[in-house]
């Protein structure tokens, strides 16, 4: 089934006409109502009226997370505050998160995008959806919720955690669709098996998973354990949340809701647009957002775009699974972490050398962060008891900074590898290629 055949199966020529109309409108809206955009456009020497073709989008300035932080919290809003009915923020827990504001119309678009996506992997009003994404500032919980309600599914807003309860509910309520992040899904499966859950008795028909990178092996493992096909959900707070792109029954790439979100691929070094099929950084423009229009947002996510009619009948352009990022952002248990945040926490402590390494691993399917830090020789000669105290103190500083518990190991001076070029601060052993 297709939720909105008119939009999802549109002829390419018609879609381009619609996209151009909407692009011109959104550029004008941003220019006239967001002083920050007016400045960006003026600096680039471009006016919204200069957009005559879709290709002219390349003349518009980019937007980055830093731009959004500069105008924190509401400086990107293009409507009066009374029209904003909901806000969410990016998953980083401290520092300046990026804020996303929605009008009633934006919430409708979000619900529509997510409804289309959930239908791609089989959701109907008969389904019972167990949504393990957090309900709160994170967009995962509410995004899935709105889409499922639009279809008329029964949604179980259980949110994250309470893993044993999740399993009980799955069984008792007869959940037919599970929504989780891949790492939480694997953890859930492990606990379910420990609890002796009999998968054959379960009603599960499909799984929607996303919000972090995964490998083909991870998908295979999830499908094997849950005995149901798993479909990719992609999105980001700045653009809307989940619902930017989702996978259909072919499991061959994600359809971007390109009547609402216009995609481009750029070379992250030269910032030039790349032809279709080439790997590069995904850039997204919101074509219909009212509360917070975003022009050419650099997602830092690496993928490729592919056009052509899909076996499912949709003509919406497809993007491949994300296999990397152009920056050093890590997603740990769903939370965005930048090495600079760890560094900031370390700098609060006396007696530490500015040499550290961040190691991400995934034992038992849950992300762990270990931080190796060089202690000064003075510190290192102290007693073990004191070193343990220092380790705990650093762990607390880091917890305050990123909102996650990490394991800190103090190492002797001059034992971490030195590099001549860019320091290799992060070792991600989870491997997503
Ligand atoms: O993670 C939105 C979301 C919620 C997507 C629930 C899917 C399901 P943020 O917290 O702002 O928003 O993080 C956005 O997460 O730029 C990617 O780097 C990464 N990401 C999101 N979905 C995927 C995915 C939500 N399917 C950032 N595969 C993005 C790989 C993903 N990475």
Short mmCIF file of C-alpha atoms and ligand atoms in Angstrom, two decimals:
data_model
loop_
_atom_site.label_atom_id
_atom_site.label_comp_id
_atom_site.label_asym_id
_atom_site.label_seq_id
_atom_site.Cartn_x
_atom_site.Cartn_y
_atom_site.Cartn_z
CA UNK A 1 0.00 0.00 0.00
CA UNK A 2 1.07 3.58 -0.62
CA UNK A 3 -0.06 6.27 1.81
CA UNK A 4 -0.07 9.24 -0.56
CA UNK A 5 0.15 8.00 -4.12
CA UNK A 6 -0.10 11.45 -5.63
CA UNK A 7 3.00 12.65 -3.78
CA UNK A 8 4.99 9.43 -3.64
CA UNK A 9 4.56 8.36 -7.27
CA UNK A 10 4.68 11.78 -8.94
CA UNK A 11 6.16 12.12 -12.43
CA UNK A 12 9.66 13.57 -12.30
CA UNK A 13 8.75 16.63 -14.40
CA UNK A 14 5.78 17.44 -12.19
CA UNK A 15 7.81 16.97 -9.05
CA UNK A 16 10.49 19.35 -10.27
CA UNK A 17 7.91 22.04 -10.98
CA UNK A 18 6.50 21.62 -7.47
CA UNK A 19 9.96 21.64 -5.90
CA UNK A 20 10.95 24.83 -7.71
CA UNK A 21 7.78 26.60 -6.63
CA UNK A 22 8.31 25.52 -3.05
CA UNK A 23 12.01 26.35 -3.08
CA UNK A 24 11.33 29.89 -4.23
CA UNK A 25 8.67 30.26 -1.56
CA UNK A 26 10.78 28.89 1.29
CA UNK A 27 13.81 30.98 0.29
CA UNK A 28 11.62 34.09 0.35
CA UNK A 29 10.10 33.08 3.69
CA UNK A 30 13.56 32.57 5.25
CA UNK A 31 14.95 35.79 3.75
CA UNK A 32 12.04 37.96 4.83
CA UNK A 33 11.49 36.54 8.31
CA UNK A 34 14.83 35.30 9.65
CA UNK A 35 17.39 38.13 9.97
CA UNK A 36 20.20 35.55 10.16
CA UNK A 37 19.22 34.20 6.74
CA UNK A 38 18.90 37.68 5.29
CA UNK A 39 22.51 38.27 6.34
CA UNK A 40 23.68 34.92 4.92
CA UNK A 41 21.91 35.59 1.60
CA UNK A 42 23.19 39.18 1.43
CA UNK A 43 26.76 38.05 2.13
CA UNK A 44 26.46 35.52 -0.68
CA UNK A 45 25.06 38.27 -2.95
CA UNK A 46 21.87 36.39 -3.68
CA UNK A 47 18.18 37.26 -3.47
CA UNK A 48 15.32 34.72 -3.37
CA UNK A 49 14.10 36.09 -6.74
CA UNK A 50 17.38 34.95 -8.32
CA UNK A 51 16.21 31.35 -8.06
CA UNK A 52 14.92 30.60 -11.54
CA UNK A 53 15.71 26.88 -11.78
CA UNK A 54 16.26 24.08 -9.26
CA UNK A 55 19.96 24.18 -10.06
CA UNK A 56 20.06 27.75 -8.73
CA UNK A 57 19.81 26.24 -5.24
CA UNK A 58 23.59 25.84 -5.56
CA UNK A 59 23.94 29.61 -5.29
CA UNK A 60 22.27 29.68 -1.87
CA UNK A 61 24.36 29.68 1.33
CA UNK A 62 24.74 26.54 3.43
CA UNK A 63 23.44 26.23 6.99
CA UNK A 64 25.46 24.34 9.62
CA UNK A 65 24.87 23.22 13.18
CA UNK A 66 27.14 26.12 14.20
CA UNK A 67 24.82 28.62 12.52
CA UNK A 68 21.94 27.23 14.53
CA UNK A 69 23.97 27.41 17.73
CA UNK A 70 24.85 31.05 17.06
CA UNK A 71 21.20 32.03 17.12
CA UNK A 72 20.29 29.68 19.99
CA UNK A 73 17.59 29.16 21.03
CA UNK A 74 14.93 30.63 18.75
CA UNK A 75 16.82 32.82 16.28
CA UNK A 76 15.95 30.63 13.28
CA UNK A 77 12.22 30.81 13.83
CA UNK A 78 10.42 32.49 10.96
CA UNK A 79 7.03 33.01 12.60
CA UNK A 80 5.84 34.77 15.72
CA UNK A 81 6.36 32.73 18.92
CA UNK A 82 2.63 32.24 19.35
CA UNK A 83 2.53 30.16 16.16
CA UNK A 84 5.16 27.72 17.48
CA UNK A 85 3.37 24.84 19.19
CA UNK A 86 6.24 22.43 19.91
CA UNK A 87 10.02 22.42 20.20
CA UNK A 88 12.62 19.66 20.12
CA UNK A 89 16.38 19.72 20.38
CA UNK A 90 19.24 17.71 18.97
CA UNK A 91 20.33 14.76 21.05
CA UNK A 92 23.48 16.30 22.54
CA UNK A 93 22.52 16.73 26.18
CA UNK A 94 24.57 19.76 27.17
CA UNK A 95 26.36 22.67 25.60
CA UNK A 96 24.16 24.47 23.14
CA UNK A 97 21.87 22.00 21.46
CA UNK A 98 20.20 22.94 18.21
CA UNK A 99 16.55 23.78 18.60
CA UNK A 100 13.78 22.91 16.18
CA UNK A 101 10.44 24.75 16.32
CA UNK A 102 7.20 23.51 14.78
CA UNK A 103 3.96 25.22 13.88
CA UNK A 104 0.73 23.23 13.62
CA UNK A 105 1.31 22.94 9.88
CA UNK A 106 4.85 21.61 10.47
CA UNK A 107 3.50 18.94 12.81
CA UNK A 108 1.08 17.92 10.06
CA UNK A 109 3.93 17.58 7.59
CA UNK A 110 5.94 15.59 10.11
CA UNK A 111 3.02 13.23 10.72
CA UNK A 112 2.46 12.88 6.98
CA UNK A 113 6.13 12.05 6.32
CA UNK A 114 6.23 9.46 9.09
CA UNK A 115 2.86 7.98 8.07
CA UNK A 116 4.16 7.49 4.53
CA UNK A 117 7.25 5.79 5.91
CA UNK A 118 5.48 3.48 8.34
CA UNK A 119 3.14 2.41 5.53
CA UNK A 120 6.22 1.63 3.39
CA UNK A 121 6.97 -1.18 5.74
CA UNK A 122 3.47 -2.41 6.12
CA UNK A 123 1.75 -0.40 8.88
CA UNK A 124 -2.07 -0.29 8.75
CA UNK A 125 -4.73 0.67 11.27
CA UNK A 126 -4.73 -2.94 12.42
CA UNK A 127 -1.18 -2.65 13.75
CA UNK A 128 0.09 -2.28 17.28
CA UNK A 129 3.30 -0.26 17.30
CA UNK A 130 5.66 -0.41 20.26
CA UNK A 131 7.70 2.77 20.18
CA UNK A 132 10.86 2.42 22.26
CA UNK A 133 12.21 5.83 21.23
CA UNK A 134 12.46 8.38 24.02
CA UNK A 135 9.54 10.82 24.34
CA UNK A 136 10.98 14.20 25.15
CA UNK A 137 13.25 16.67 23.45
CA UNK A 138 14.56 13.87 21.20
CA UNK A 139 12.48 13.76 18.03
CA UNK A 140 12.34 9.93 17.84
CA UNK A 141 9.44 9.33 20.22
CA UNK A 142 7.03 12.00 19.01
CA UNK A 143 7.88 11.62 15.30
CA UNK A 144 6.97 7.94 15.24
CA UNK A 145 3.98 8.64 17.47
CA UNK A 146 2.47 11.28 15.17
CA UNK A 147 2.95 9.13 12.07
CA UNK A 148 1.42 6.04 13.66
CA UNK A 149 -1.59 7.98 14.92
CA UNK A 150 -2.15 9.54 11.53
CA UNK A 151 -2.45 6.05 10.04
CA UNK A 152 -4.68 4.97 12.90
CA UNK A 153 -2.37 2.31 14.35
CA UNK A 154 -2.50 1.55 18.06
CA UNK A 155 0.63 3.12 19.48
CA UNK A 156 2.29 1.94 22.69
CA UNK A 157 4.30 4.99 23.83
CA UNK A 158 6.52 2.95 26.12
CA UNK A 159 9.65 5.03 25.45
CA UNK A 160 13.20 3.84 26.13
CA UNK A 161 14.42 1.55 28.90
CA UNK A 162 12.56 -0.82 31.24
CA UNK A 163 13.76 -3.60 29.02
CA UNK A 164 12.03 -6.47 30.81
CA UNK A 165 8.78 -4.53 30.75
CA UNK A 166 9.22 -3.98 27.02
CA UNK A 167 9.35 -7.72 26.52
CA UNK A 168 6.32 -8.35 28.69
CA UNK A 169 4.34 -5.71 26.79
CA UNK A 170 5.43 -7.10 23.43
CA UNK A 171 4.05 -10.46 24.46
CA UNK A 172 0.92 -9.37 26.33
CA UNK A 173 -0.21 -6.64 23.94
CA UNK A 174 0.67 -8.58 20.79
CA UNK A 175 2.95 -5.93 19.32
CA UNK A 176 3.10 -6.21 15.52
CA UNK A 177 5.66 -3.47 14.77
CA UNK A 178 8.70 -2.63 16.90
CA UNK A 179 10.55 0.66 16.66
CA UNK A 180 14.03 0.96 18.13
CA UNK A 181 17.60 2.05 17.53
CA UNK A 182 19.65 -0.88 16.20
CA UNK A 183 21.78 -1.07 19.33
CA UNK A 184 18.77 -1.03 21.65
CA UNK A 185 17.05 -3.65 19.48
CA UNK A 186 19.97 -6.01 19.83
CA UNK A 187 20.07 -5.49 23.56
CA UNK A 188 16.32 -6.08 23.78
CA UNK A 189 16.70 -9.34 21.86
CA UNK A 190 19.43 -10.49 24.18
CA UNK A 191 17.35 -9.81 27.29
CA UNK A 192 14.30 -11.42 25.66
CA UNK A 193 16.28 -14.59 25.08
CA UNK A 194 17.53 -14.60 28.66
CA UNK A 195 13.91 -14.29 29.76
CA UNK A 196 13.06 -17.31 27.65
CA UNK A 197 10.76 -15.48 25.22
CA UNK A 198 9.46 -17.77 22.49
CA UNK A 199 9.72 -15.77 19.27
CA UNK A 200 7.49 -18.21 17.41
CA UNK A 201 4.58 -17.10 19.59
CA UNK A 202 5.15 -13.44 18.80
CA UNK A 203 3.05 -11.46 16.39
CA UNK A 204 5.82 -9.31 15.00
CA UNK A 205 5.43 -8.34 11.36
CA UNK A 206 8.09 -5.69 10.90
CA UNK A 207 10.64 -3.45 12.59
CA UNK A 208 11.56 0.18 12.00
CA UNK A 209 15.04 1.13 13.12
CA UNK A 210 17.30 4.14 12.83
CA UNK A 211 18.76 7.22 14.55
CA UNK A 212 22.28 5.78 14.37
CA UNK A 213 24.57 3.99 11.97
CA UNK A 214 24.37 0.26 11.43
CA UNK A 215 25.93 -2.43 9.24
CA UNK A 216 24.44 -5.09 6.99
CA UNK A 217 25.48 -7.63 9.65
CA UNK A 218 23.58 -5.72 12.34
CA UNK A 219 20.40 -5.72 10.24
CA UNK A 220 20.82 -9.45 9.54
CA UNK A 221 21.27 -10.12 13.25
CA UNK A 222 18.18 -8.08 14.20
CA UNK A 223 16.05 -9.83 11.58
CA UNK A 224 17.28 -13.25 12.65
CA UNK A 225 16.62 -12.62 16.32
CA UNK A 226 13.22 -10.95 15.98
CA UNK A 227 12.19 -13.13 13.03
CA UNK A 228 10.86 -10.07 11.18
CA UNK A 229 12.20 -7.76 8.44
CA UNK A 230 13.80 -4.49 9.63
CA UNK A 231 13.50 -1.18 7.76
CA UNK A 232 15.68 1.88 7.97
CA UNK A 233 14.37 5.22 9.32
CA UNK A 234 16.46 8.35 8.75
CA UNK A 235 16.05 11.89 9.91
CA UNK A 236 17.52 14.71 11.94
CA UNK A 237 16.20 17.25 14.39
CA UNK A 238 17.23 20.30 12.39
CA UNK A 239 15.19 19.23 9.36
CA UNK A 240 12.17 17.75 11.18
CA UNK A 241 13.18 14.54 13.01
CA UNK A 242 12.57 10.98 11.79
CA UNK A 243 10.60 10.96 8.55
CA UNK A 244 13.05 12.63 6.19
CA UNK A 245 13.62 9.27 4.48
CA UNK A 246 12.44 5.70 5.08
CA UNK A 247 12.89 2.33 3.48
CA UNK A 248 10.21 0.49 1.49
CA UNK A 249 9.60 -3.26 1.21
CA UNK A 250 12.49 -3.67 -1.27
CA UNK A 251 14.96 -2.82 1.54
CA UNK A 252 17.12 -1.17 -1.08
CA UNK A 253 17.75 2.37 0.09
CA UNK A 254 15.52 5.01 1.69
CA UNK A 255 12.93 7.10 -0.15
CA UNK A 256 13.42 10.77 0.65
CA UNK A 257 10.17 12.72 1.03
CA UNK A 258 11.51 15.07 -1.61
CA UNK A 259 8.34 17.09 -2.01
CA UNK A 260 9.13 18.34 1.54
CA UNK A 261 12.92 17.89 1.85
CA UNK A 262 15.15 18.68 -1.13
CA UNK A 263 18.36 16.63 -1.18
CA UNK A 264 21.76 17.38 -2.70
CA UNK A 265 25.12 15.64 -2.41
CA UNK A 266 28.25 17.77 -2.10
CA UNK A 267 31.95 17.14 -1.89
CA UNK A 268 32.65 18.08 1.76
CA UNK A 269 36.05 19.55 0.83
CA UNK A 270 35.25 21.67 -2.23
CA UNK A 271 31.55 22.13 -1.32
CA UNK A 272 30.73 21.56 -5.01
CA UNK A 273 27.63 19.57 -5.94
CA UNK A 274 28.31 16.01 -7.04
CA UNK A 275 26.46 14.17 -9.81
CA UNK A 276 23.83 11.57 -8.93
CA UNK A 277 25.30 8.28 -7.78
CA UNK A 278 28.47 9.77 -6.26
CA UNK A 279 29.21 9.43 -2.60
CA UNK A 280 29.39 12.62 -0.58
CA UNK A 281 27.77 14.71 2.13
CA UNK A 282 24.00 14.95 2.18
CA UNK A 283 22.61 18.50 2.16
CA UNK A 284 18.91 19.06 2.84
CA UNK A 285 16.55 22.01 2.34
CA UNK A 286 13.10 22.06 3.91
CA UNK A 287 10.66 22.95 1.13
CA UNK A 288 7.51 23.40 3.18
CA UNK A 289 8.50 24.15 6.75
CA UNK A 290 6.86 27.18 8.22
CA UNK A 291 8.21 27.57 11.78
CA UNK A 292 11.86 27.02 10.98
CA UNK A 293 12.77 26.92 7.29
CA UNK A 294 16.25 25.49 6.78
CA UNK A 295 18.23 26.19 3.64
CA UNK A 296 20.93 23.73 2.48
CA UNK A 297 21.66 22.13 5.84
CA UNK A 298 24.99 20.30 5.87
CA UNK A 299 24.05 17.03 7.56
CA UNK A 300 27.67 15.75 7.64
CA UNK A 301 26.16 12.34 6.83
CA UNK A 302 27.75 10.42 3.96
CA UNK A 303 25.58 8.74 1.36
CA UNK A 304 24.64 8.57 -2.35
CA UNK A 305 21.42 9.49 -4.16
CA UNK A 306 19.69 7.32 -6.79
CA UNK A 307 16.77 8.27 -8.98
CA UNK A 308 14.39 6.03 -10.93
CA UNK A 309 11.17 4.17 -10.31
CA UNK A 310 11.46 1.68 -7.49
CA UNK A 311 9.91 -1.80 -7.63
CA UNK A 312 7.48 -0.57 -4.98
CA UNK A 313 6.07 1.95 -7.50
CA UNK A 314 7.33 5.07 -5.76
CA UNK A 315 9.29 7.66 -7.71
CA UNK A 316 10.73 9.43 -4.65
CA UNK A 317 14.51 9.64 -4.94
CA UNK A 318 16.45 7.11 -2.86
CA UNK A 319 19.47 7.57 -0.60
CA UNK A 320 21.72 4.75 0.53
CA UNK A 321 22.28 3.73 4.12
CA UNK A 322 24.55 6.22 5.95
CA UNK A 323 28.04 4.77 6.20
CA UNK A 324 29.97 7.60 7.81
CA UNK A 325 30.19 11.25 8.79
CA UNK A 326 32.43 14.05 7.68
CA UNK A 327 32.94 15.25 11.24
CA UNK A 328 33.90 13.45 14.42
CA UNK A 329 30.43 13.26 15.95
CA UNK A 330 29.78 9.91 17.62
CA UNK A 331 26.35 8.64 18.52
CA UNK A 332 26.58 6.79 21.80
CA UNK A 333 23.38 5.12 22.93
CA UNK A 334 21.51 7.55 20.75
CA UNK A 335 23.21 10.64 22.15
CA UNK A 336 25.42 12.83 19.95
CA UNK A 337 28.87 13.24 21.46
CA UNK A 338 31.68 15.41 20.11
CA UNK A 339 35.29 14.85 21.20
CA UNK A 340 35.47 18.58 21.98
CA UNK A 341 32.97 18.05 24.83
CA UNK A 342 35.19 15.38 26.37
CA UNK A 343 38.19 17.65 25.96
CA UNK A 344 36.36 20.48 27.69
CA UNK A 345 35.61 18.21 30.67
CA UNK A 346 39.22 17.02 30.85
CA UNK A 347 40.52 20.58 30.84
CA UNK A 348 38.70 21.22 34.10
CA UNK A 349 41.11 18.90 35.93
CA UNK A 350 44.59 19.85 36.98
CA UNK A 351 47.34 17.31 36.53
CA UNK A 352 46.13 15.88 33.22
CA UNK A 353 48.17 16.01 30.02
CA UNK A 354 46.32 17.20 26.91
CA UNK A 355 46.62 13.72 25.44
CA UNK A 356 43.61 11.50 25.37
CA UNK A 357 41.88 8.90 23.30
CA UNK A 358 38.19 8.08 23.05
CA UNK A 359 37.36 4.47 22.36
CA UNK A 360 33.84 3.46 21.41
CA UNK A 361 32.90 -0.20 21.65
CA UNK A 362 29.68 -2.18 21.66
CA UNK A 363 29.99 -5.13 24.04
CA UNK A 364 26.68 -6.98 24.45
CA UNK A 365 25.11 -4.65 21.88
CA UNK A 366 25.21 -1.55 24.07
CA UNK A 367 27.58 1.31 23.34
CA UNK A 368 30.39 2.00 25.78
CA UNK A 369 32.85 4.86 25.84
CA UNK A 370 36.27 4.50 27.33
CA UNK A 371 38.52 7.53 27.72
CA UNK A 372 42.25 7.04 28.06
CA UNK A 373 43.92 10.10 29.58
CA UNK A 374 47.54 10.72 30.33
CA UNK A 375 48.17 11.80 33.91
CA UNK A 376 51.14 14.04 34.69
CA UNK A 377 54.14 12.34 36.33
CA UNK A 378 53.29 14.07 39.63
CA UNK A 379 49.81 12.70 39.59
CA UNK A 380 50.95 9.30 38.58
CA UNK A 381 53.29 8.94 41.52
CA UNK A 382 50.34 9.43 43.87
CA UNK A 383 48.75 6.61 45.72
CA UNK A 384 46.30 4.26 44.03
CA UNK A 385 43.52 5.45 46.31
CA UNK A 386 43.99 8.99 45.11
CA UNK A 387 44.14 7.92 41.49
CA UNK A 388 40.81 6.17 41.88
CA UNK A 389 39.37 9.39 43.33
CA UNK A 390 40.70 11.38 40.38
CA UNK A 391 39.32 8.88 37.89
CA UNK A 392 35.86 9.17 39.48
CA UNK A 393 36.08 12.95 39.44
CA UNK A 394 36.91 13.00 35.72
CA UNK A 395 34.09 10.56 35.03
CA UNK A 396 31.70 12.92 36.79
CA UNK A 397 32.94 15.95 34.84
CA UNK A 398 32.39 14.05 31.61
CA UNK A 399 28.98 12.89 32.78
CA UNK A 400 28.01 16.50 33.43
CA UNK A 401 29.23 17.52 30.02
CA UNK A 402 27.72 14.80 27.80
CA UNK A 403 25.08 13.23 30.03
CA UNK A 404 26.51 9.73 29.73
CA UNK A 405 28.52 7.52 32.07
CA UNK A 406 31.93 6.66 30.65
CA UNK A 407 34.88 4.69 31.89
CA UNK A 408 38.07 6.70 32.37
CA UNK A 409 41.48 5.03 32.47
CA UNK A 410 44.47 7.07 33.59
CA UNK A 411 47.60 6.07 31.73
CA UNK A 412 51.24 6.92 32.35
CA UNK A 413 52.71 10.05 30.77
CA UNK A 414 53.85 9.72 27.14
CA UNK A 415 52.18 6.41 26.52
CA UNK A 416 49.43 7.43 24.10
CA UNK A 417 50.46 7.56 20.42
CA UNK A 418 51.43 11.02 19.12
CA UNK A 419 50.52 11.99 15.59
CA UNK A 420 52.15 14.43 13.23
CA UNK A 421 49.05 15.52 11.46
CA UNK A 422 45.55 15.51 12.84
CA UNK A 423 45.42 13.77 16.19
CA UNK A 424 43.48 10.54 16.13
CA UNK A 425 41.32 11.13 19.15
CA UNK A 426 38.53 8.72 18.39
CA UNK A 427 38.78 5.01 17.81
CA UNK A 428 35.38 3.66 16.88
CA UNK A 429 35.59 -0.09 17.16
CA UNK A 430 31.91 -0.52 16.27
CA UNK A 431 32.69 -0.22 12.49
CA UNK A 432 29.77 0.80 10.28
CA UNK A 433 31.18 0.55 6.75
O1 LIG B 1 18.21 10.68 15.31
C1 LIG B 1 16.13 11.42 14.34
C2 LIG B 1 15.66 10.01 14.28
C3 LIG B 1 14.91 9.50 15.34
C4 LIG B 1 15.91 9.21 13.17
C5 LIG B 1 14.45 8.20 15.27
C6 LIG B 1 15.43 7.92 13.10
C7 LIG B 1 14.70 7.42 14.16
P1 LIG B 1 19.15 13.51 15.77
O2 LIG B 1 19.20 13.06 17.16
O3 LIG B 1 19.11 14.96 15.47
O4 LIG B 1 17.85 12.94 15.06
O5 LIG B 1 20.37 12.86 15.01
C8 LIG B 1 20.54 12.99 13.62
O6 LIG B 1 21.60 10.80 13.55
O7 LIG B 1 22.52 13.30 11.19
C9 LIG B 1 22.71 10.88 11.48
O8 LIG B 1 24.08 11.11 11.74
C10 LIG B 1 22.15 9.96 12.55
N1 LIG B 1 21.08 9.10 12.00
C11 LIG B 1 19.76 9.29 12.08
N2 LIG B 1 19.11 8.26 11.45
C12 LIG B 1 20.06 7.43 10.97
C13 LIG B 1 20.05 6.21 10.23
C14 LIG B 1 17.49 11.60 14.95
N3 LIG B 1 18.92 5.63 9.86
C15 LIG B 1 21.74 12.19 13.18
N4 LIG B 1 21.24 5.67 9.87
C16 LIG B 1 21.89 12.14 11.67
C17 LIG B 1 22.40 6.26 10.24
C18 LIG B 1 21.32 7.98 11.31
N5 LIG B 1 22.47 7.39 10.95
#
